[in-house]
Amino acid sequence: MLGKKTYNTDIMLPDKHGHFGIFGGQYMPETLMEALSDLEVIYRKALRDKNYVKELSFYLSAYAGRPTPLYLAKNLSRILGSGKIYLKREDLMHTGSHKINNTLGQALLTKRMNKKRVVAETGAGQHGVATATVCALLGLECFVYMGTEDIARQALNVYRMKLLGAHVVPVSSGSKTLKDAMSEAIRDWVTNVRTTNYILGSVGGPHPYPMIVRDFQSVIGKEAKRQILALEKRLPDTLVACVGGGSNSMGLFYPFYKDKKVKFIGVEAAGYGLNTNFHSATLVKGRTGVLHGAKSKLLQDVNGQVKIAHSIAAGLDYPGVGPEHAYYQATGRATYAAVTDKEALRAFKLLSQSEGIIPALESAHAIAYLEKLASRLKKNSIVIVCLSGRGDKDAVSLKDMSG
Amino acid sequence: MNRIDKKFSDLKKRKKKAFIAFLTAGYPDFSKTEQLVLEFEKNGADIIELGIPFSDPIADGPVIQKASFEALKKGATLKKAFDLVTRLRRKTQIPLVFMSYFNPVLSYGLSRFVKDALRSGLDAVIIPDLPPEEEKLFAQEVSRCGLARILFIAPTTTLARAEKIARQAKGFIYFVSLTGTTGQRRQLPPELKGQLQRVKKNSHEIPVCAGFGVSSSDQVRFIAAYCDGVIVGSAIVKKISEKCGHADMVRSVGLFVKHLKGDI
């Protein structure tokens, strides 16, 4: 069973049923079980097919902008006072975030299934835009489910999706955010499963999604590893990334999994504060549960009803988290912390003004954590932060807030 | 013999089919749910499926979602649903089945759930987001205690998989009559008849009942011709919602059940 520090890095996870220790699995309606199994078969076959691998890598570089720079943020490092802070610049990717690493991979899989219709969920709209983009590129019909609250606070991304030819379907049930958008996307998929592929945006959901999305996002960590070895001739001491569902963090962490000296820190959204009911700190404050197809940590009440999460960053505003993160936490491989809306906003300004980089509010959470980490860093510590997205999408609503 | 097996064996002798009525536990409140169950029995329902409200019912359409949220707002819990079963058991021996998503059950505690199910007199459990591959220990405990775990077969289930599911199923097999969520459809898919016949042929003597999308007495009669029972949910819940607040709500929803069942 799982005990602290007893993880065996030699075992490849997930196991063949999609479990990461006690987490993960396929908690899904029977109607979707065959589609999930097909997806896994097609994915494994594609990985062995040189044409698929070549095509994906072509689009990732020629179309989407890989590799992204690993940038030493000297000004930020100086302000924080210790350590060398490197930023993995996923904000420079086409569409503005790391999300396209995954949507390109999954859209190419969709073509191989001969399916012409795609559904997706989105919170901040980053995954929605990345899905709409690849669907425009590859001629797929695209339906993006989005909570009405997120539609209001991410107007720019809604416009982008529509411009790209996608149908944005408003979801006004429950939380009116990512959680219910995902439920509606699943309901669409269960209804149209014969013609439709679900392009899931994070390392959550039923197996094989957590594995597939992790693998596609691992390009972040693989590049970062190569780049830091070239720049510093050694591995970093610490990796820091924000965690909503957990895709950019898992993408950065996973290629360093066996490098046990490299510390992983995932930063969740503490919203108004961890002692309030308004946060999205699933790993820090949740308990084991099942939502949207996987067993993981979950924000829930004593009766197992899922709580409504809160974060100023729509992309972190989700009461669940990818099962592999729950496994990393349970085994001690990664630690998870949380920063508040206020701290994230301060970091948003700090990075903008010190480095001339406007981060997405999601990524600003990772930056904010650096202020807490700084006092514990040695002078020559190397830290890589995943700057998962850029902040253009947030500028409008923040401008309104600050008047 | 448990109540469900006994019910199907009685129906078989009488050459009748099961009418299974679904309603959301705690909607509009638990006292009304109790009255409705008894009224449904009086009007010919053979088995009662009680939906346990959940915050994220991914397999349900708008009607049951709404009933579920309303019940939660009024404080519905699994514990109160077990209390309802206990109360009902003093008055009726009609087979009672819980339909619950997995998280409320997990949160309640798996062994506590099985224990309370037995103690209250529940007969079976349907968990739409728990396929037979997951939580094998729970499945073993359920089966050891004689609680029936009802499994689904969907139109997308392969033949090989359907056979595997049929071998494990207890109580009855729940055939999902369409790809999609619960809720009434004007028309059922044309391939339904063939699919039902195929599932029946491979079901190893375990009864097969079909549900999802069924809302009229004609549809009930059509489906009953090809399997052992029919499940109606959203249409009944919708009727409850329409009649909410009316003094004759219980009686008129009961009559609706009688009408849906017809003479199957």
XYZ file of C-alpha atoms in Angstrom:
667
model
C 0.000 0.000 0.000
C 0.932 3.619 -0.208
C 3.230 4.853 2.485
C 5.200 8.050 2.595
C 8.465 7.806 0.676
C 7.945 4.202 -0.332
C 7.278 4.891 -3.989
C 8.967 2.665 -6.473
C 10.145 4.724 -9.403
C 10.789 1.608 -11.463
C 7.112 0.850 -11.900
C 5.572 2.428 -14.954
C 2.308 4.109 -14.106
C -0.525 3.954 -14.607
C -1.007 0.177 -14.434
C -2.958 -1.439 -17.232
C -6.300 -0.553 -15.635
C -5.311 3.093 -15.398
C -4.539 3.183 -11.683
C -1.872 5.274 -9.977
C -1.791 3.437 -6.655
C -5.349 3.760 -5.338
C -6.068 6.721 -7.650
C -7.214 6.982 -11.260
C -9.301 4.284 -12.934
C -12.373 4.436 -15.154
C -15.428 5.504 -13.158
C -17.630 6.082 -16.171
C -21.039 5.085 -17.509
C -21.039 1.784 -19.417
C -21.906 3.585 -22.676
C -18.420 5.141 -22.730
C -16.345 2.117 -21.723
C -15.820 0.920 -25.269
C -14.848 4.404 -26.487
C -12.277 4.674 -23.699
C -10.798 1.345 -24.588
C -10.712 2.278 -28.305
C -8.978 5.535 -27.463
C -6.276 3.700 -25.564
C -5.712 1.215 -28.385
C -5.523 3.970 -31.003
C -3.189 6.016 -28.821
C -0.770 3.143 -28.210
C -0.782 2.269 -31.893
C -0.153 5.888 -32.885
C 2.868 6.085 -30.584
C 4.447 3.201 -32.485
C 3.625 4.764 -35.853
C 6.491 6.876 -37.198
C 4.131 8.926 -39.357
C 2.049 9.956 -36.381
C 5.063 10.896 -34.296
C 6.563 12.837 -37.195
C 3.331 14.663 -37.936
C 2.817 15.659 -34.299
C 6.360 16.886 -33.945
C 6.037 18.836 -37.200
C 2.952 20.684 -35.979
C 4.427 21.260 -32.526
C 7.451 23.024 -33.973
C 6.457 24.521 -37.347
C 2.910 25.480 -36.347
C 2.840 25.931 -32.587
C 6.320 27.219 -31.804
C 8.277 24.497 -30.002
C 10.782 24.413 -28.466
C 9.889 27.214 -26.054
C 12.740 29.125 -24.394
C 14.002 28.405 -20.903
C 14.640 31.929 -19.724
C 16.726 32.993 -16.731
C 14.645 35.683 -15.051
C 17.486 37.741 -13.627
C 15.436 40.663 -12.371
C 12.922 38.426 -10.658
C 15.729 36.334 -9.148
C 17.375 39.499 -7.802
C 14.141 40.792 -6.287
C 13.441 37.460 -4.612
C 16.989 37.554 -3.271
C 18.188 33.986 -3.640
C 18.406 31.247 -6.233
C 18.266 31.375 -9.988
C 14.743 31.404 -11.349
C 14.251 30.006 -14.819
C 10.934 30.392 -16.610
C 9.784 27.729 -19.033
C 8.052 29.952 -21.540
C 4.887 28.021 -22.460
C 3.222 31.444 -22.646
C 4.934 31.854 -25.995
C 3.174 28.870 -27.528
C 0.632 29.420 -30.290
C -2.782 30.241 -28.715
C -1.051 31.532 -25.579
C -0.553 28.522 -23.350
C 0.741 24.977 -23.031
C -2.712 23.600 -23.880
C -1.946 23.205 -27.583
C 0.729 20.549 -26.829
C -2.136 18.276 -25.895
C -4.861 19.346 -28.310
C -2.606 18.784 -31.341
C -1.875 15.255 -30.152
C -5.514 14.445 -29.433
C -6.857 16.057 -32.612
C -4.472 13.950 -34.691
C -5.790 10.900 -32.812
C -9.342 12.007 -33.656
C -8.440 11.976 -37.352
C -7.162 8.423 -36.973
C -10.499 7.406 -35.442
C -12.233 8.828 -38.499
C -14.371 10.945 -36.213
C -15.312 14.395 -37.472
C -16.793 15.946 -34.374
C -15.007 17.049 -31.206
C -16.250 18.137 -27.781
C -14.184 19.812 -25.100
C -14.627 21.543 -21.748
C -12.934 24.777 -20.836
C -12.482 26.964 -17.773
C -10.263 29.913 -18.613
C -10.879 29.263 -22.281
C -7.247 28.320 -22.935
C -8.036 24.672 -23.616
C -11.121 25.740 -25.549
C -9.090 28.047 -27.769
C -6.381 25.418 -28.240
C -9.037 22.859 -29.218
C -10.867 25.276 -31.535
C -7.534 26.083 -33.160
C -6.525 22.513 -33.996
C -10.075 21.767 -35.143
C -9.862 24.693 -37.577
C -6.475 23.419 -38.717
C -7.575 19.827 -39.227
C -11.140 20.380 -40.395
C -13.001 19.041 -37.354
C -16.312 20.297 -36.041
C -15.775 21.691 -32.544
C -18.139 22.150 -29.564
C -16.673 23.756 -26.462
C -18.639 23.646 -23.196
C -18.017 26.632 -20.937
C -19.637 27.823 -17.723
C -21.550 31.084 -17.972
C -19.474 32.619 -15.178
C -16.290 31.859 -17.120
C -17.847 33.161 -20.335
C -18.326 36.480 -18.527
C -14.798 36.711 -17.126
C -12.964 35.350 -20.196
C -14.765 37.246 -22.953
C -11.677 37.491 -25.136
C -11.238 33.737 -25.323
C -14.923 33.242 -26.099
C -14.543 35.600 -29.042
C -11.402 33.791 -30.204
C -13.129 30.400 -30.141
C -16.047 31.724 -32.170
C -13.680 33.362 -34.627
C -11.971 29.994 -35.050
C -15.297 28.459 -36.016
C -16.088 26.621 -32.795
C -19.502 26.446 -31.148
C -19.271 27.717 -27.581
C -22.036 26.072 -25.553
C -22.901 27.999 -22.363
C -23.413 25.905 -19.223
C -25.529 27.515 -16.527
C -26.042 24.545 -14.204
C -24.351 24.101 -10.815
C -21.145 26.079 -10.415
C -21.427 27.699 -13.881
C -17.662 27.058 -14.185
C -15.287 24.293 -15.283
C -16.827 21.496 -13.167
C -20.226 21.736 -14.789
C -18.755 22.481 -18.219
C -16.983 19.131 -17.935
C -20.178 17.348 -16.849
C -21.983 18.765 -19.891
C -19.130 17.784 -22.234
C -19.347 14.229 -20.878
C -23.145 14.227 -21.395
C -22.634 15.305 -25.002
C -20.003 12.622 -25.482
C -22.206 9.893 -23.987
C -24.946 10.951 -26.407
C -22.829 11.249 -29.559
C -20.083 8.772 -28.758
C -20.302 7.018 -32.110
C -19.395 10.173 -34.065
C -17.610 12.292 -31.511
C -14.247 12.340 -29.769
C -13.766 14.067 -26.440
C -10.593 16.155 -26.275
C -10.008 16.472 -22.552
C -7.827 19.357 -21.454
C -6.183 18.201 -18.274
C -4.607 15.159 -16.627
C -7.983 14.262 -15.102
C -10.963 12.231 -16.248
C -11.074 8.493 -16.818
C -8.144 6.406 -18.006
C -6.528 6.749 -20.552
C -6.868 10.568 -20.434
C -4.558 11.239 -17.456
C -1.851 9.206 -19.167
C -2.385 10.616 -22.666
C -2.486 14.253 -21.565
C 0.555 13.751 -19.330
C 2.482 12.204 -22.200
C 1.590 15.005 -24.609
C 2.464 17.670 -22.016
C 5.722 15.949 -21.084
C 7.331 17.794 -23.942
C 7.566 20.707 -21.452
C 9.722 18.794 -18.972
C 11.771 16.974 -21.602
C 12.782 20.259 -23.229
C 13.394 21.956 -19.890
C 15.681 19.127 -18.830
C 17.715 19.303 -22.011
C 17.881 23.098 -21.795
C 18.926 23.315 -18.148
C 21.630 20.689 -18.668
C 22.989 22.748 -21.551
C 22.820 26.021 -19.584
C 23.843 24.937 -16.101
C 25.394 21.507 -16.648
C 23.213 20.149 -13.875
C 19.623 19.319 -12.969
C 17.479 21.901 -11.218
C 16.814 21.680 -7.484
C 13.146 22.547 -7.625
C 10.307 22.623 -10.143
C 7.325 24.870 -9.488
C 4.047 24.949 -11.422
C 0.425 25.841 -10.802
C -2.131 23.043 -10.406
C -5.781 23.248 -11.406
C -6.449 19.933 -13.102
C -2.681 19.670 -13.223
C -1.590 19.380 -16.853
C 1.219 21.946 -17.100
C 2.687 20.841 -13.782
C 2.524 17.164 -14.698
C 4.086 17.982 -18.070
C 7.002 19.668 -16.324
C 7.363 17.151 -13.462
C 6.989 13.807 -15.181
C 10.263 13.707 -17.172
C 12.103 14.392 -13.860
C 10.181 11.673 -11.995
C 13.172 9.404 -11.565
C 15.537 12.256 -10.676
C 14.714 11.990 -7.007
C 16.787 14.980 -5.948
C 14.624 17.299 -8.015
C 11.815 18.592 -5.787
C 8.345 19.057 -7.253
C 6.076 21.775 -5.888
C 2.540 22.169 -7.190
C 0.762 25.427 -6.384
C -3.004 25.417 -6.003
C -5.404 28.329 -5.722
C -6.223 29.339 -2.136
C -8.806 31.842 -3.421
C -10.002 34.008 -0.520
C -8.010 31.798 1.875
C -7.713 28.135 2.843
C -9.913 28.626 5.894
C -12.784 29.992 3.842
C -15.170 28.086 1.583
C -13.810 29.913 -1.437
C -10.725 28.163 -2.759
C -9.663 25.475 -5.222
C -6.953 23.805 -3.128
C -7.993 20.240 -3.865
C -4.762 18.492 -2.897
C -4.104 20.673 0.143
C -7.640 20.563 1.564
C -9.608 17.823 -0.225
C -10.181 14.154 0.528
C -10.326 11.064 -1.634
C -13.324 10.913 -3.932
C -14.566 10.170 -7.426
C -15.560 12.841 -9.937
C -15.634 12.862 -13.733
C -14.252 9.378 -14.137
C -11.281 9.186 -11.786
C -10.584 8.563 -8.133
C -8.467 11.406 -6.824
C -8.567 14.162 -4.246
C -11.796 16.131 -4.263
C -13.322 19.139 -2.545
C -16.515 17.709 -1.071
C -18.804 18.005 1.920
C -19.297 15.293 4.562
C -21.975 13.636 2.407
C -19.785 13.303 -0.659
C -21.419 16.175 -2.520
C -18.873 18.053 -4.598
C -18.184 21.589 -3.426
C -18.042 24.596 -5.681
C -14.459 25.738 -6.024
C -13.302 29.321 -6.235
C -10.302 30.991 -7.775
C -9.722 34.326 -9.451
C -8.036 32.217 -12.138
C -10.749 30.442 -14.123
C -8.293 27.734 -15.180
C -7.705 26.679 -11.553
C -11.344 26.919 -10.530
C -12.042 23.170 -10.299
C -12.805 20.990 -7.236
C -10.904 17.952 -8.558
C -7.355 17.252 -9.700
C -5.552 14.718 -11.879
C -5.107 11.334 -10.144
C -1.359 11.169 -10.745
C -0.938 14.299 -8.623
C -2.888 12.636 -5.802
C -0.501 9.720 -6.149
C 2.589 11.973 -6.101
C 1.219 13.620 -2.971
C 0.387 10.353 -1.213
C 3.822 8.940 -1.953
C 5.663 12.128 -1.050
C 7.135 12.579 -4.519
C 5.645 16.056 -4.813
C 4.442 18.618 -2.307
C 1.520 20.942 -2.830
C 0.927 24.418 -1.502
C -1.622 27.136 -2.194
C -1.556 30.892 -2.727
C -4.476 33.307 -2.443
C -6.110 35.437 -5.124
C -4.379 38.477 -3.620
C -0.946 36.883 -3.685
C -1.483 35.793 -7.278
C -2.493 39.310 -8.280
C 0.640 40.710 -6.643
C 2.754 38.217 -8.583
C 0.889 39.073 -11.774
C 2.104 42.653 -11.408
C 5.535 41.658 -10.137
C 6.391 39.574 -13.185
C 4.874 42.122 -15.560
C 6.935 44.949 -14.112
C 10.195 43.131 -13.358
C 10.551 41.044 -16.500
C 8.121 42.573 -18.966
C 6.159 39.323 -19.074
C 2.413 39.400 -18.351
C 1.582 35.933 -17.032
C -1.796 34.233 -17.078
C -3.447 34.491 -13.653
C -3.091 30.707 -13.377
C 0.671 30.882 -13.915
C 0.890 33.881 -11.570
C 0.077 31.433 -8.757
C 3.364 29.622 -9.408
C 5.229 32.939 -9.438
C 3.535 33.981 -6.191
C 4.757 30.850 -4.469
C 8.364 31.855 -5.222
C 8.105 34.592 -2.611
C 7.414 31.918 0.004
C 10.068 29.619 -1.376
C 12.810 32.250 -1.618
C 13.742 32.245 2.061
C 14.355 28.496 1.911
C 16.544 28.615 -1.199
C 20.310 28.449 -1.204
C 22.115 31.164 -3.110
C 22.882 28.928 -6.073
C 19.658 26.927 -6.127
C 18.150 26.441 -9.540
C 14.389 26.687 -9.808
C 12.364 26.106 -12.963
C 8.891 27.607 -13.005
C 6.412 26.647 -15.669
C 4.988 29.844 -17.075
C 2.029 27.986 -18.491
C 0.250 30.848 -20.233
C 0.200 34.515 -21.018
C -2.046 37.057 -19.384
C -3.704 38.884 -22.260
C -6.948 37.034 -21.555
C -6.986 38.337 -17.961
C -6.028 41.933 -18.670
C -9.591 43.035 -19.500
C -11.280 41.700 -16.370
C -8.411 42.854 -14.149
C -8.604 46.331 -15.647
C -12.289 46.422 -14.664
C -11.453 45.272 -11.139
C -8.755 47.838 -10.539
C -10.996 50.548 -12.001
C -34.629 -15.851 -2.365
C -34.368 -12.068 -2.305
C -37.278 -9.823 -3.142
C -36.098 -9.016 -6.673
C -35.563 -12.628 -7.749
C -38.870 -13.540 -6.181
C -40.622 -10.711 -8.018
C -39.276 -11.789 -11.408
C -40.125 -15.415 -10.767
C -43.711 -14.467 -9.805
C -44.027 -12.251 -12.893
C -42.734 -15.024 -15.097
C -45.346 -17.437 -13.775
C -48.037 -14.874 -14.545
C -46.436 -14.128 -17.957
C -46.085 -10.495 -16.966
C -43.293 -7.955 -17.240
C -41.846 -5.729 -14.541
C -42.714 -2.057 -14.395
C -39.887 -0.285 -12.574
C -40.629 3.243 -11.397
C -37.815 5.669 -10.629
C -38.127 8.664 -8.383
C -35.611 10.956 -6.737
C -35.348 10.333 -2.992
C -36.163 13.508 -1.089
C -37.929 15.247 -3.963
C -39.992 17.200 -3.215
C -39.355 15.875 0.313
C -38.888 12.538 2.057
C -42.410 12.274 3.387
C -43.786 12.748 -0.152
C -41.303 10.199 -1.512
C -42.619 7.704 1.029
C -46.235 8.338 0.042
C -45.361 8.164 -3.657
C -43.635 4.779 -3.326
C -46.692 3.300 -1.600
C -49.011 4.887 -4.158
C -46.907 3.538 -7.044
C -47.159 0.045 -5.575
C -50.936 0.381 -5.341
C -50.973 1.374 -9.003
C -49.026 -1.606 -10.203
C -45.333 -0.719 -9.965
C -43.329 -3.901 -9.428
C -39.982 -2.465 -8.348
C -39.017 0.997 -7.050
C -35.764 2.668 -7.966
C -34.815 5.479 -5.590
C -32.382 8.018 -7.017
C -29.877 9.303 -4.473
C -29.253 12.991 -5.210
C -25.722 13.926 -6.281
C -24.163 17.268 -7.126
C -22.721 16.051 -10.455
C -25.079 13.548 -12.092
C -23.244 13.024 -15.400
C -25.582 10.310 -16.686
C -28.763 12.319 -16.081
C -30.667 14.729 -18.258
C -32.193 18.049 -17.105
C -35.319 16.668 -15.356
C -33.502 14.377 -12.915
C -30.663 16.891 -12.514
C -33.160 19.472 -11.344
C -34.930 17.110 -8.941
C -31.538 16.081 -7.598
C -30.440 19.682 -6.945
C -33.787 20.547 -5.329
C -33.538 17.536 -3.019
C -29.953 18.458 -2.083
C -31.017 22.013 -1.316
C -33.503 20.602 1.171
C -30.770 18.517 2.792
C -31.226 15.086 1.218
C -28.531 12.603 2.222
C -27.841 8.905 1.848
C -28.511 8.501 5.569
C -32.012 9.967 5.163
C -32.601 7.687 2.180
C -31.762 4.641 4.325
C -34.172 5.944 6.998
C -36.813 6.145 4.262
C -36.179 2.507 3.323
C -36.476 1.504 6.981
C -39.838 3.293 7.242
C -41.094 1.807 3.974
C -40.158 -1.707 5.042
C -42.673 -1.521 7.884
C -45.371 -1.070 5.258
C -44.341 -2.840 2.074
C -42.286 -5.695 0.670
C -41.905 -4.131 -2.796
C -38.293 -4.495 -4.045
C -36.364 -1.283 -3.391
C -33.272 -0.317 -5.357
C -30.892 2.611 -4.846
C -29.508 4.406 -7.882
C -26.506 6.371 -6.650
C -23.366 7.796 -8.167
C -20.284 6.362 -6.573
C -18.933 9.325 -4.623
C -21.746 9.604 -2.059
C -21.381 5.844 -1.433
C -17.590 6.112 -1.092
C -17.955 9.062 1.233
C -20.576 7.223 3.345
C -18.105 4.364 3.770
C -18.345 1.220 1.663
C -18.859 -1.265 4.515
C -21.190 1.109 6.342
C -23.204 1.381 3.118
C -23.559 -2.399 2.784
C -24.408 -2.772 6.474
C -27.102 -0.082 6.395
C -28.485 -1.466 3.144
C -29.037 -4.835 4.797
C -30.339 -3.385 8.024
C -32.873 -1.118 6.321
C -34.134 -3.735 3.862
C -32.711 -2.424 0.601
C -32.536 -5.057 -2.139
C -30.147 -3.760 -4.751
C -27.859 -0.978 -5.814
C -27.230 0.604 -9.204
C -24.114 2.758 -9.566
C -24.005 4.297 -13.038
C -20.397 5.486 -12.821
C -18.987 2.262 -11.404
C -18.211 -0.286 -14.126
C -17.481 -3.887 -13.071
C -13.731 -3.304 -13.418
C -13.515 -0.892 -10.477
C -13.800 -1.426 -6.705
C -13.741 -5.213 -6.783
C -13.583 -5.465 -2.975
C -16.789 -3.469 -2.681
C -18.425 -5.669 -5.313
C -17.401 -8.781 -3.369
C -18.791 -7.419 -0.121
C -22.052 -6.435 -1.803
C -22.424 -9.871 -3.303
C -21.430 -11.701 -0.096
C -24.197 -9.899 1.792
C -26.851 -10.803 -0.742
C -27.348 -7.249 -1.946
C -27.820 -7.307 -5.720
C -25.446 -5.153 -7.742
C -27.277 -4.273 -10.923
C -24.983 -3.772 -13.903
C -25.519 -1.931 -17.158
C -25.210 -3.055 -20.735
C -25.216 -0.205 -23.268
C -25.830 -0.124 -27.018
C -22.063 0.429 -27.372
C -21.108 -2.586 -25.226
C -19.397 -5.270 -27.310
C -20.843 -8.760 -27.337
C -17.848 -10.232 -25.502
C -18.084 -7.609 -22.802
C -21.869 -7.991 -22.530
C -21.419 -11.703 -21.867
C -18.865 -10.982 -19.171
C -21.202 -8.459 -17.535
C -24.164 -10.862 -17.725
C -22.168 -13.504 -15.852
C -21.528 -11.092 -12.963
C -24.926 -9.399 -12.867
C -27.376 -9.935 -10.016
C -31.038 -8.929 -9.789
C -31.457 -7.827 -13.368
C -29.432 -6.372 -16.219
C -30.118 -2.714 -16.885
C -30.072 -2.249 -20.641
C -29.503 1.381 -21.603
C -31.933 1.837 -24.477
C -30.008 4.661 -26.139
C -26.640 6.415 -26.114
C -27.190 9.465 -23.987
C -28.446 10.712 -20.652
C -31.758 10.013 -18.944
C -34.792 11.909 -20.134
C -37.744 11.419 -22.378
C -37.351 11.076 -26.156
C -40.170 11.193 -28.633
C -38.672 8.235 -30.442
C -36.554 5.340 -29.309
C -33.748 4.181 -31.602
C -34.901 1.783 -34.367
C -32.142 -0.715 -33.547
C -33.426 -1.144 -29.972
C -35.505 -4.235 -30.722
C -32.576 -6.136 -32.242
C -30.245 -5.078 -29.448
C -32.677 -6.227 -26.763
C -33.137 -9.579 -28.457
C -29.364 -10.039 -28.623
C -28.868 -9.163 -24.955
C -31.755 -11.420 -23.921
C -30.206 -14.308 -25.822
C -26.907 -13.955 -23.978
C -28.173 -13.045 -20.549
C -27.837 -16.451 -18.842
C -31.366 -16.469 -17.397
C -30.898 -13.167 -15.591
C -33.803 -10.794 -16.303
C -33.129 -7.890 -18.668
C -34.867 -4.551 -18.137
C -34.535 -1.496 -20.334
C -34.580 2.167 -19.438
C -33.452 5.683 -20.526
C -35.697 7.801 -22.707
C -38.894 5.834 -22.044
C -41.843 8.126 -21.378
C -45.072 6.820 -22.895
C -47.248 3.767 -22.381
C -46.720 2.847 -26.039
C -42.954 2.816 -25.566
C -43.371 0.771 -22.387
C -45.489 -1.799 -24.182
C -43.089 -1.958 -27.147
C -40.016 -2.556 -24.981
C -41.772 -5.029 -22.673
C -42.377 -7.278 -25.664
C -38.631 -7.925 -26.023
C -37.349 -8.107 -22.439
C -38.413 -8.673 -18.829
C -39.097 -5.172 -17.632
C -39.154 -1.462 -18.322
C -37.721 1.387 -16.254
C -39.309 4.837 -16.386
C -37.645 7.748 -14.594
C -37.645 11.262 -16.026
C -41.284 11.113 -17.177
C -42.398 10.280 -13.616
C -40.111 12.856 -12.007
C -41.386 15.455 -14.461
C -44.965 14.626 -13.484
C -44.040 14.981 -9.801
C -42.481 18.351 -10.555
C -45.558 19.536 -12.482
C -47.925 18.461 -9.726
C -45.781 19.828 -6.897
C -47.857 21.859 -4.474
C -51.153 20.372 -5.684
C -53.163 18.609 -2.989
C -53.719 15.559 -5.205
C -50.061 15.239 -6.325
C -49.506 11.757 -4.902
C -52.739 10.386 -6.293
C -52.317 11.859 -9.775
C -48.691 10.734 -10.175
C -49.862 7.299 -9.028
C -52.493 7.285 -11.775
C -49.801 8.309 -14.279
C -47.754 5.267 -13.226
C -50.809 3.083 -13.697
C -51.312 4.546 -17.167
C -47.649 4.041 -18.138
C -47.662 0.439 -16.977
C -50.786 -0.450 -18.933
C -51.169 -4.202 -18.977
C -47.552 -5.336 -19.417
